[in-house]
mmCIF file of C-alpha atoms and ligand atoms in Angstrom:
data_model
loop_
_atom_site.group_PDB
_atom_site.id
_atom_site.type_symbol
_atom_site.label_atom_id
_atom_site.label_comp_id
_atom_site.label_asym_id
_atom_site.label_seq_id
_atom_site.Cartn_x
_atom_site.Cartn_y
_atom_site.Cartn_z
ATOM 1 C CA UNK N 22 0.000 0.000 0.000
ATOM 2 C CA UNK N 23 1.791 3.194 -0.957
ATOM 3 C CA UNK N 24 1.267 6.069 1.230
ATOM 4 C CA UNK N 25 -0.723 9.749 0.753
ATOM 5 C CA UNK N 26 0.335 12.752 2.644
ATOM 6 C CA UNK N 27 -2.032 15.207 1.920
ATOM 7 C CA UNK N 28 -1.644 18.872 3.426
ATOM 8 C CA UNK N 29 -4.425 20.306 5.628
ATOM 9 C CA UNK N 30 -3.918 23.988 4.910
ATOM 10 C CA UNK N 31 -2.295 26.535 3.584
ATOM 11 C CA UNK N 32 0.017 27.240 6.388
ATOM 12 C CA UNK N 33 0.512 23.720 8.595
ATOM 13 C CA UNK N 34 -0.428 20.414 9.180
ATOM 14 C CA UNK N 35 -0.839 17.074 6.621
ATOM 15 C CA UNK N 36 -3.078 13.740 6.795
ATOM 16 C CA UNK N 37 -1.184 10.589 5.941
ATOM 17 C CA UNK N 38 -3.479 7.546 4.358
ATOM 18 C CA UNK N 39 -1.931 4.093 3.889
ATOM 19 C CA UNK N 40 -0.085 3.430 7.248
ATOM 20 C CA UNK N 41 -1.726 1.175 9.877
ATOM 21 C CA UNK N 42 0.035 1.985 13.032
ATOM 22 C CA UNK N 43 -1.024 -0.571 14.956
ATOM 23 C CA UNK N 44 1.227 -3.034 12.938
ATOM 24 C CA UNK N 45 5.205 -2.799 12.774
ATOM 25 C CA UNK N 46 6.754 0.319 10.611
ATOM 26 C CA UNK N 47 9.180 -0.706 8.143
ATOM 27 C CA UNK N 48 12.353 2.021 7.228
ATOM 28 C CA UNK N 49 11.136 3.192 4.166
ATOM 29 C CA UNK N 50 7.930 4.019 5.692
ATOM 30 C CA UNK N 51 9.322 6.165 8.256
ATOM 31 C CA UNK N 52 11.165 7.700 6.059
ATOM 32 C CA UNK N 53 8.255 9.044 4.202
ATOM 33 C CA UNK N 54 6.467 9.902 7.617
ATOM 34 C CA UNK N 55 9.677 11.622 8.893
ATOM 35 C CA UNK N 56 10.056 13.936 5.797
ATOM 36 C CA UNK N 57 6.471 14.812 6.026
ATOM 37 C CA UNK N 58 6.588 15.784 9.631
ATOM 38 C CA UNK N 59 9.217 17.986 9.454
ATOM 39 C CA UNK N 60 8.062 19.477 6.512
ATOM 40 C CA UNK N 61 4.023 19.854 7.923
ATOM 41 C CA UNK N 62 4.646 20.027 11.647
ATOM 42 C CA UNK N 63 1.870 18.141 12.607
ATOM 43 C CA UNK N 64 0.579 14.605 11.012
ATOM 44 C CA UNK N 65 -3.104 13.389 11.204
ATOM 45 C CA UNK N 66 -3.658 9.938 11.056
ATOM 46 C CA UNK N 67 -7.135 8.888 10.529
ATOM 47 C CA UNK N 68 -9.215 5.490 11.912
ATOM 48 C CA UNK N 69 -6.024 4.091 13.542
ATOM 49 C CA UNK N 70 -7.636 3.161 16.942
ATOM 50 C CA UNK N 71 -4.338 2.984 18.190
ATOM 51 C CA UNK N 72 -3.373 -0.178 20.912
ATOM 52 C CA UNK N 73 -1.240 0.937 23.833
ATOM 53 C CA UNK N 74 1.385 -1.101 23.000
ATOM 54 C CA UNK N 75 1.280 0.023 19.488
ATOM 55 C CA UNK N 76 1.159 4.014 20.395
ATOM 56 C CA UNK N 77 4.337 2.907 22.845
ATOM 57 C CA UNK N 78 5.837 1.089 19.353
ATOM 58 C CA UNK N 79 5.347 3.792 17.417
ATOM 59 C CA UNK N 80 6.741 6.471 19.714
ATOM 60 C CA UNK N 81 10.155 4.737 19.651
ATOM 61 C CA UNK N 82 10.687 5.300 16.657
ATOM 62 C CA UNK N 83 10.739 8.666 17.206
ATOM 63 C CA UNK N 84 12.419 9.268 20.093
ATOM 64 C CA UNK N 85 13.090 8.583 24.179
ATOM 65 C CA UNK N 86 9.615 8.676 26.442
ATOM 66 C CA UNK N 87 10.318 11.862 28.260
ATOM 67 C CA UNK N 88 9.929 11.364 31.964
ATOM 68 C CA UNK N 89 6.406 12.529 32.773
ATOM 69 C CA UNK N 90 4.665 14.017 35.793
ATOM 70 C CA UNK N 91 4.470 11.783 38.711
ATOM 71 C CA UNK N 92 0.891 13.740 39.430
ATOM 72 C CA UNK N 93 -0.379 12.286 35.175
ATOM 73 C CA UNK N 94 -2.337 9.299 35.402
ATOM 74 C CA UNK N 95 -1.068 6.677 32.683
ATOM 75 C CA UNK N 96 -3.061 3.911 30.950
ATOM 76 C CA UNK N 97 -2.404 0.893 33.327
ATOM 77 C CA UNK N 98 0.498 -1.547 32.318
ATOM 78 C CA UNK N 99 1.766 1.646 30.357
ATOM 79 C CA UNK N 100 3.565 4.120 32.506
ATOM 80 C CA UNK N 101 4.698 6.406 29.591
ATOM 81 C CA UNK N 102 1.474 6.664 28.282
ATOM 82 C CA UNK N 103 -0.741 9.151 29.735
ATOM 83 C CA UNK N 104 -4.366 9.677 29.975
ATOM 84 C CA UNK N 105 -5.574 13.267 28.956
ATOM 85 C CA UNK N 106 -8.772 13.006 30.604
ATOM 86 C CA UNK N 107 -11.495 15.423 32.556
ATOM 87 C CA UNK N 108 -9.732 19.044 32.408
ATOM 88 C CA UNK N 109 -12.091 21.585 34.221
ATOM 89 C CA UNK N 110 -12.523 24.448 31.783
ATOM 90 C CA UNK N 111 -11.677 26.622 34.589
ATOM 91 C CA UNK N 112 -7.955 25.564 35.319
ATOM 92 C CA UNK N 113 -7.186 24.049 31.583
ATOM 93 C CA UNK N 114 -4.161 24.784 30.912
ATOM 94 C CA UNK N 115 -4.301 23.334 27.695
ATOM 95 C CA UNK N 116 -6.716 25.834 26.640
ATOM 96 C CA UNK N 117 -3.759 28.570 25.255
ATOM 97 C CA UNK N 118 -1.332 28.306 22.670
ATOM 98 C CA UNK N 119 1.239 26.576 23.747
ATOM 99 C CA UNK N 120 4.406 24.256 23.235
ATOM 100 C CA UNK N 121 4.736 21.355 25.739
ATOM 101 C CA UNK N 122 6.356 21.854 29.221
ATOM 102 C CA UNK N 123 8.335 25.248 27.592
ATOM 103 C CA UNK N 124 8.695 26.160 31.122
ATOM 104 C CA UNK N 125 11.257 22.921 31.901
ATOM 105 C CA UNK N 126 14.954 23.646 30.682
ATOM 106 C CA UNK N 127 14.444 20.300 28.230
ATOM 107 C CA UNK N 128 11.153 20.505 26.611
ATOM 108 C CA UNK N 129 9.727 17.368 25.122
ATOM 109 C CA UNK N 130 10.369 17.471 21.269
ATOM 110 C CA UNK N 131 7.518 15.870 20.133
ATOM 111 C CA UNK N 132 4.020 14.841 21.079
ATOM 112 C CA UNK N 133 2.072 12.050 19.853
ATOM 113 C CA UNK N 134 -1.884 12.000 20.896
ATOM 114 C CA UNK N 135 -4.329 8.942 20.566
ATOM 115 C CA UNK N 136 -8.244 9.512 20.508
ATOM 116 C CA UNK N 137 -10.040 7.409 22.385
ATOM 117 C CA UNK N 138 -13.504 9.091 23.481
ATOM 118 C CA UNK N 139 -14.468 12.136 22.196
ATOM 119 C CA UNK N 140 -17.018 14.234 22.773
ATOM 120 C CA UNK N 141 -18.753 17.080 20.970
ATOM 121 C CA UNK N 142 -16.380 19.574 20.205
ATOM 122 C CA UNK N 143 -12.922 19.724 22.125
ATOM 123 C CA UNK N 144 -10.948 20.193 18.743
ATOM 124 C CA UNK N 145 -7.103 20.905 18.797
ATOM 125 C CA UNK N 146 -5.269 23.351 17.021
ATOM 126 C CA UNK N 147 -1.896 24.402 15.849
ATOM 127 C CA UNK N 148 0.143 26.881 14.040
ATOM 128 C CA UNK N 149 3.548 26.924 12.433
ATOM 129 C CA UNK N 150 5.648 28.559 14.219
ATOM 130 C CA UNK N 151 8.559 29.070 11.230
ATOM 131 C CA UNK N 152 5.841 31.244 9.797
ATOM 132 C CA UNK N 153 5.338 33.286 12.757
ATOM 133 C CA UNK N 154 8.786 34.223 11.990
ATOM 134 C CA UNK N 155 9.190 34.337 8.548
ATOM 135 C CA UNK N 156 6.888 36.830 7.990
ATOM 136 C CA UNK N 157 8.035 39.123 10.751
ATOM 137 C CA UNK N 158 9.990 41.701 8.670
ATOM 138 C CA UNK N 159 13.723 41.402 8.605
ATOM 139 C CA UNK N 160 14.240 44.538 11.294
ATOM 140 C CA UNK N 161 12.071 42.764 13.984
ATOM 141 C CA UNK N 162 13.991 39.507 13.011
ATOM 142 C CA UNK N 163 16.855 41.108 13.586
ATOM 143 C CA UNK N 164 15.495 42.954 17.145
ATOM 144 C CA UNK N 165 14.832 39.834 18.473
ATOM 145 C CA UNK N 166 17.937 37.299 17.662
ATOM 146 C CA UNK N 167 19.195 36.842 20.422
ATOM 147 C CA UNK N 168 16.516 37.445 23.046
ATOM 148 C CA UNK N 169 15.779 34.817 25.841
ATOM 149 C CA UNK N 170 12.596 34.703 27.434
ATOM 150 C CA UNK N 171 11.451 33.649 31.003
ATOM 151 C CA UNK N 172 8.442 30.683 30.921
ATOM 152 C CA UNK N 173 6.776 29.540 33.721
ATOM 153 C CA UNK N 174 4.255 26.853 34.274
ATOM 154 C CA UNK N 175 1.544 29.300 35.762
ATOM 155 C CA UNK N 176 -1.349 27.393 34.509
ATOM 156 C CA UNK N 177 -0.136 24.268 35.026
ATOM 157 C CA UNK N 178 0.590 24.818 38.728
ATOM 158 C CA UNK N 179 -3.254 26.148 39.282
ATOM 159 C CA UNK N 180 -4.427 23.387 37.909
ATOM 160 C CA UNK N 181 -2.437 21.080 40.091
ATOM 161 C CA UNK N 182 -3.031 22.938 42.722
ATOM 162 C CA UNK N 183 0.505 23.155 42.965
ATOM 163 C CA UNK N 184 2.979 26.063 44.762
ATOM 164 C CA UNK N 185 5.808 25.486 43.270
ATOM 165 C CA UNK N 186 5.789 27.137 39.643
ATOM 166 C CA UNK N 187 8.479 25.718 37.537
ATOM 167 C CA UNK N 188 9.961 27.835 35.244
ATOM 168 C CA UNK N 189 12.644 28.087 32.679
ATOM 169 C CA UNK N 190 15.026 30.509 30.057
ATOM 170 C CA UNK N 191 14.560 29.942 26.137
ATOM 171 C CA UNK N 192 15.343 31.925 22.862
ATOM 172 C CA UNK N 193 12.344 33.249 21.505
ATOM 173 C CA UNK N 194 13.622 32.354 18.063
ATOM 174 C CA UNK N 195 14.723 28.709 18.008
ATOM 175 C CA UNK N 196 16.489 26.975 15.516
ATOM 176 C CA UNK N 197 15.051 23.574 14.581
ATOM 177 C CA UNK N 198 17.914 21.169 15.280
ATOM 178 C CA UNK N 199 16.690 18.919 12.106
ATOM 179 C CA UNK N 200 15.997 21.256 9.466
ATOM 180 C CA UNK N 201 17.930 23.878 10.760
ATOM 181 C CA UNK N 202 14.779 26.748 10.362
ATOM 182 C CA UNK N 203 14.511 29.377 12.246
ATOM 183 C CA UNK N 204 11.224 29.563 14.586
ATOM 184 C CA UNK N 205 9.010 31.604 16.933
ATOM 185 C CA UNK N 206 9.496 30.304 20.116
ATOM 186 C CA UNK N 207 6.452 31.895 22.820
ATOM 187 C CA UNK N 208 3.423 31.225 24.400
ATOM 188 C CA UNK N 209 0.395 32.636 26.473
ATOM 189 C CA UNK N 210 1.286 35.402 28.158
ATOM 190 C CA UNK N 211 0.606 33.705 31.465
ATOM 191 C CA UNK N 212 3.677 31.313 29.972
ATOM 192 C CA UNK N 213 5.596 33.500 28.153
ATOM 193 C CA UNK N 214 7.078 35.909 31.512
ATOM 194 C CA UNK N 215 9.475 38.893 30.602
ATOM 195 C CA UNK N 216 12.110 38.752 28.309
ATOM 196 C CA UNK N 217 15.796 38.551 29.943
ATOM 197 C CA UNK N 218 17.634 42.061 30.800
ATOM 198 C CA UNK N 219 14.089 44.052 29.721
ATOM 199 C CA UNK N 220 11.439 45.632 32.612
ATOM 200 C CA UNK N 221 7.988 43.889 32.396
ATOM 201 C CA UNK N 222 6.560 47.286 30.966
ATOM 202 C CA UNK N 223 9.228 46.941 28.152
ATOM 203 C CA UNK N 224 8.515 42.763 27.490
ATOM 204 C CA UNK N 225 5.091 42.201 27.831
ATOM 205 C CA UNK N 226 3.885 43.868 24.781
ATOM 206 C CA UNK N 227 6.421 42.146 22.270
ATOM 207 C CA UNK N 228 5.716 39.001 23.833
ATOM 208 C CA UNK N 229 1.998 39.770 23.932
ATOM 209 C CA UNK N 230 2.725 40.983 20.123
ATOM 210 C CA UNK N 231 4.413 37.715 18.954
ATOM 211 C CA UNK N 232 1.672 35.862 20.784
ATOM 212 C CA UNK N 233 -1.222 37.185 18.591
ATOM 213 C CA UNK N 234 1.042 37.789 15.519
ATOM 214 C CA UNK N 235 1.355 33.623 16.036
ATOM 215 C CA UNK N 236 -1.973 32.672 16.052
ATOM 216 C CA UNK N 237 -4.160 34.377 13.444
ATOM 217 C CA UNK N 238 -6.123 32.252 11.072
ATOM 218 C CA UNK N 239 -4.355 32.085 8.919
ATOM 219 C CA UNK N 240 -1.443 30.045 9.913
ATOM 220 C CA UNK N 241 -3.845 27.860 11.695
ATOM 221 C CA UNK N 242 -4.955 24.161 11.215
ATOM 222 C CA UNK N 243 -8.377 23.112 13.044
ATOM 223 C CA UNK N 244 -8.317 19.265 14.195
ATOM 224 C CA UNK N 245 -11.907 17.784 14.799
ATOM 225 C CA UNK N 246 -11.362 14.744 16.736
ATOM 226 C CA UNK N 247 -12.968 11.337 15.777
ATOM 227 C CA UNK N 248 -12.354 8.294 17.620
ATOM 228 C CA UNK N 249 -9.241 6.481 16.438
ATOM 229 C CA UNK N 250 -7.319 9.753 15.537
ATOM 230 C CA UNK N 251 -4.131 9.878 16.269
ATOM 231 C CA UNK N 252 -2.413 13.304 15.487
ATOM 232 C CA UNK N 253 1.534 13.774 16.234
ATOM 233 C CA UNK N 254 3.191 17.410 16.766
ATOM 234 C CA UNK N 255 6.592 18.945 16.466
ATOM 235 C CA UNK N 256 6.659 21.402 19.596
ATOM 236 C CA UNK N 257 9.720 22.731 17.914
ATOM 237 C CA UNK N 258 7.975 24.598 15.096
ATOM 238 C CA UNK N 259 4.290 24.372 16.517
ATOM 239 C CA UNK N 260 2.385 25.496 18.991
ATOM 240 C CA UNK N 261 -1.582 24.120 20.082
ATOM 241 C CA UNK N 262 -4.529 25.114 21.672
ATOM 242 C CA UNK N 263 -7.125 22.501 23.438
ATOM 243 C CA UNK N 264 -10.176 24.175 22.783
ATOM 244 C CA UNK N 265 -12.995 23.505 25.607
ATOM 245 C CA UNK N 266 -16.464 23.648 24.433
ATOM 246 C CA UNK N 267 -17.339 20.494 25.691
ATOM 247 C CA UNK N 268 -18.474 21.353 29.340
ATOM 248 C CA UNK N 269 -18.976 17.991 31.206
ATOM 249 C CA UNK N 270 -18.511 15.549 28.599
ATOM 250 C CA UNK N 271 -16.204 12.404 29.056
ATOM 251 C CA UNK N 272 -12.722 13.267 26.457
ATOM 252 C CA UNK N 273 -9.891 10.627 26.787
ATOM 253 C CA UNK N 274 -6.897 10.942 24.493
ATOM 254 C CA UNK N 275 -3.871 9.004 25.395
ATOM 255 C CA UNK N 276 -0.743 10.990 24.654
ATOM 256 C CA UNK N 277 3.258 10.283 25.263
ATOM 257 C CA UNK N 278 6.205 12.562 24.628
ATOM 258 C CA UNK N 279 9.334 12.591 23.127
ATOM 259 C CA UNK N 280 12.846 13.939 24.972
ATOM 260 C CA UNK N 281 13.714 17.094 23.332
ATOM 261 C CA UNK N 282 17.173 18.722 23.090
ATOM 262 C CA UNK N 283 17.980 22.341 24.834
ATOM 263 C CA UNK N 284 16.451 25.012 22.744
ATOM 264 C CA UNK N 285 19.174 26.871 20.648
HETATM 265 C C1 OGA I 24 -1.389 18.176 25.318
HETATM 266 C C2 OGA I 24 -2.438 19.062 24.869
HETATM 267 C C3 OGA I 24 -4.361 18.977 23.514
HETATM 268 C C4 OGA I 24 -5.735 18.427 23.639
HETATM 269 O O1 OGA I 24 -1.672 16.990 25.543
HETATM 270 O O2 OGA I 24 -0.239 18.631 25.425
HETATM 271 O O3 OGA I 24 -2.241 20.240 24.806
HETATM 272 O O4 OGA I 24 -6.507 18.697 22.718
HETATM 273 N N1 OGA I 24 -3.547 18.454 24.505
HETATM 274 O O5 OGA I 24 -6.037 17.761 24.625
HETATM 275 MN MN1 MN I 25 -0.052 20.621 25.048
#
């Protein structure tokens, strides 16, 4: 069966047909699928109903399990895999653009999600962050080369419920260690701090600027979850947004993460 990658939009984001990821995935094949995720940022992989074991499988091909919460609940037997399951709307901190765990000094390169119940609603989406910066014009390229960012896991720490709120230092332009492209690397501002060696009053509108600038419509792809779904993200190049319009309803997606390198 040959295989179909098929982009989603203008801007980021491609479905791949012909690849049943339950079963074993030979060289060649990951070949294609590597090329095509580091050119779309994000694969969608349709009716897979993806087996634990499998999702685990497939993950290693990509990369190391980064170590996870101790707090996440995994699927039993399968301690990397966690659940993503019953988010209050209130403390979701899922519900902002974001790249994975930004606010830890290693962020997880990649992230590989699995649908298993899904309700009405709760779509994902994602933007491409080489984009964001391409089409900032060359002087505002230039301001910010160079600039390193405070994140913190603000969010993440309400909705735990815990004290502590981890935080970490990162380039705000990023340079993908595999294709070597430059990217836009920032977040919500309740991630996205101060920028390093600039007063709040001085950061907070160029990161609130870069924020928005990120996430217009245009450089967006809108994932509408059906069961079996399994979608895969470069947090590299990307960043996503769980939206919550689904108020009480049951949503399960199982999800690992790949060890990233230090941002550069
Ligand atoms: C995540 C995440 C998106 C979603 O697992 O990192 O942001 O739609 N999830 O649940
Ligand atoms: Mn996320």
């Amino acid at each position: 069966m040959s295989i179909q990658i098929t982009p989603l939009t203008g801007s980021v984001g491609a479905s791949v047909e012909g690849v049943n990821l339950n079963e074993p995935i030979d060289k060649p094949t990951f070949d294609v699928l590597h090329r095509a995720f580091l050119e779309h940022g994000v694969l969608v992989y349709r009716k897979q109903y993806l087996q634990p074991a499998a999702h685990v499988a497939f993950a290693g091909l990509w990369g190391n399990p980064a170590q996870n919460n101790p707090l996440s609940p995994s699927v039993p037997g399968f301690p990397g895999l966690i659940q993503v399951t019953k988010i209050p709307k209130e403390t979701a901190s899922t519900e902002a653009w974001h790249s994975d765990s930004i606010y830890t000094p290693v962020p997880p390169k990649i992230s590989i999600l699995s649908a298993v119940v899904v309700p009405r609603g709760g779509d994902t989406m994602w933007c491409n962050q080489y984009q964001s910066y391409d089409r900032l014009s060359p002087t505002l390229q230039q301001m910010i080369q160079g600039l390193r960012a405070r994140f913190e896991g603000l969010r993440l720490a309400r909705m735990r419920g815990a004290g502590e709120v981890p935080s970490a230092v990162h380039p705000i332009v990023r340079t993908h260690p595999e294709t070597g492209r430059k990217a836009l690397y920032v977040g919500h501002p309740d991630t996205a701090h101060s920028i390093e060696g600039m007063t709040l009053a001085e950061s907070r509108p160029l990161l609130d600027f870069l924020y928005e600038h990120s996430t217009t419509p245009d450089n967006v792809y809108r994932h509408m979850w059906q069961q079996g779904d399994v979608v895969m993200w470069d947090n590299r190049c990307t960043m996503h947004y769980a939206v919550h319009d689904y108020g009480e309803a049951e949503r399960v997606l199982n999800r690992i993460t790949l060890e990233g390198d230090t941002p550069r």
